[in-house]
Amino acid sequence: MTPVALCLEELLPYEKAMKYSTFLRTGLVMSTAAVAVLVPYFGLVMAFIGAFLSMTVSLILPCLCYLSIVGDKTTIMQRIVCVFIIVVGVVCVIAGTYSSVAGIIQSVFDT
């Protein structure tokens, strides 16, 4: 929640941002908790988003960008390690996405 809170605090004048920072951050946490309680399958949807986007952004894209930028200047070992990380990332994305989607489908049909 810190990046969201910082962005919202930047919209306020400095004096008010310092004064209302605690209220703003508390409100953000409370609103997130309310959404988590009120939205059905919130945890499963967050698992889906985390499995798909988190692995893509943290494992796959950095290696692909590195190989794209550096290109022919990499050693064979660097390429092997990057390709290995990409493959592990793709496997994690597929397994995590399948698991979360299967959980969502199972939860929907169980009710």
Coordinates of C-alpha atoms in Angstrom, one line a residue:
M1 CA 0.0 0.0 0.0
T2 CA 3.0 2.3 0.4
P3 CA 3.3 3.2 -3.3
V4 CA -0.5 4.0 -3.5
A5 CA -0.3 6.1 -0.3
L6 CA 2.8 8.0 -1.5
C7 CA 1.0 8.8 -4.8
L8 CA -2.1 10.1 -2.9
E9 CA 0.1 12.1 -0.5
E10 CA 1.8 13.8 -3.4
L11 CA -1.6 15.2 -4.5
L12 CA -1.9 17.0 -1.2
P13 CA 0.1 20.1 -0.2
Y14 CA 3.1 19.1 2.0
E15 CA 1.6 20.4 5.3
K16 CA -1.7 18.5 4.8
A17 CA 0.1 15.4 3.6
M18 CA 2.1 15.2 6.8
K19 CA -1.0 15.9 8.9
Y20 CA -3.3 13.4 7.2
S21 CA -0.8 10.7 6.3
T22 CA -1.9 8.4 9.1
F23 CA -5.6 8.8 8.3
L24 CA -4.9 8.2 4.6
R25 CA -2.9 5.1 5.1
T26 CA -5.4 3.7 7.7
G27 CA -8.3 4.4 5.2
L28 CA -6.4 2.5 2.5
V29 CA -5.8 -0.5 4.6
M30 CA -9.4 -0.5 5.9
S31 CA -10.8 -0.2 2.3
T32 CA -8.6 -3.1 1.2
A33 CA -9.8 -5.2 4.0
A34 CA -13.4 -4.3 3.2
V35 CA -12.9 -5.3 -0.4
A36 CA -11.3 -8.6 0.7
V37 CA -14.3 -9.4 2.9
L38 CA -17.0 -8.3 0.5
V39 CA -15.7 -9.5 -2.8
P40 CA -16.2 -13.3 -3.3
Y41 CA -13.1 -15.3 -4.2
F42 CA -10.9 -12.3 -3.6
G43 CA -8.0 -14.5 -2.4
L44 CA -8.3 -16.7 -5.5
V45 CA -8.3 -13.7 -7.8
M46 CA -5.3 -12.3 -6.1
A47 CA -3.6 -15.7 -6.4
F48 CA -4.3 -15.6 -10.2
I49 CA -3.0 -12.1 -10.6
G50 CA 0.1 -12.9 -8.5
A51 CA 0.9 -16.1 -10.3
F52 CA 0.5 -14.6 -13.8
L53 CA 1.8 -11.1 -13.4
S54 CA 4.3 -11.4 -10.6
M55 CA 6.3 -14.2 -12.2
T56 CA 6.1 -12.6 -15.6
V57 CA 7.4 -9.3 -14.4
S58 CA 10.0 -10.6 -11.9
L59 CA 11.4 -13.6 -13.8
I60 CA 10.6 -13.7 -17.5
L61 CA 10.7 -10.1 -18.6
P62 CA 14.1 -9.1 -17.0
C63 CA 15.8 -12.0 -18.7
L64 CA 14.1 -11.4 -22.1
C65 CA 15.0 -7.7 -21.9
Y66 CA 18.6 -8.5 -20.9
L67 CA 19.0 -10.8 -23.8
S68 CA 17.4 -8.3 -26.1
I69 CA 19.5 -5.4 -25.0
V70 CA 22.9 -7.1 -24.6
G71 CA 22.3 -9.6 -27.4
D72 CA 25.5 -11.1 -28.9
K73 CA 27.8 -9.7 -26.2
T74 CA 26.6 -12.4 -23.7
T75 CA 28.6 -15.5 -23.0
I76 CA 27.1 -19.0 -23.6
M77 CA 26.8 -19.5 -19.8
Q78 CA 24.8 -16.2 -19.4
R79 CA 22.5 -17.3 -22.2
I80 CA 22.0 -20.7 -20.7
V81 CA 21.2 -19.2 -17.3
C82 CA 18.8 -16.7 -18.8
V83 CA 17.0 -19.3 -20.8
F84 CA 16.8 -21.5 -17.7
I85 CA 15.3 -18.7 -15.7
I86 CA 12.8 -18.0 -18.5
V87 CA 11.8 -21.7 -18.6
V88 CA 11.4 -21.9 -14.8
G89 CA 9.3 -18.7 -15.0
V90 CA 7.1 -20.0 -17.7
V91 CA 6.6 -23.2 -15.8
C92 CA 5.7 -21.3 -12.6
V93 CA 3.3 -19.0 -14.5
I94 CA 1.6 -22.0 -16.0
A95 CA 1.4 -24.0 -12.8
G96 CA 0.3 -21.0 -10.7
T97 CA -2.3 -19.8 -13.2
Y98 CA -3.7 -23.3 -13.6
S99 CA -3.9 -23.8 -9.8
S100 CA -5.6 -20.5 -9.2
V101 CA -8.0 -20.9 -12.1
A102 CA -8.8 -24.4 -11.0
G103 CA -9.5 -23.1 -7.5
I104 CA -11.8 -20.4 -8.8
I105 CA -13.7 -22.9 -10.9
Q106 CA -14.0 -25.4 -8.0
S107 CA -15.2 -22.7 -5.7
V108 CA -17.8 -21.4 -8.2
F109 CA -19.2 -24.9 -8.8
D110 CA -19.2 -25.9 -5.1
T111 CA -21.6 -23.1 -4.2

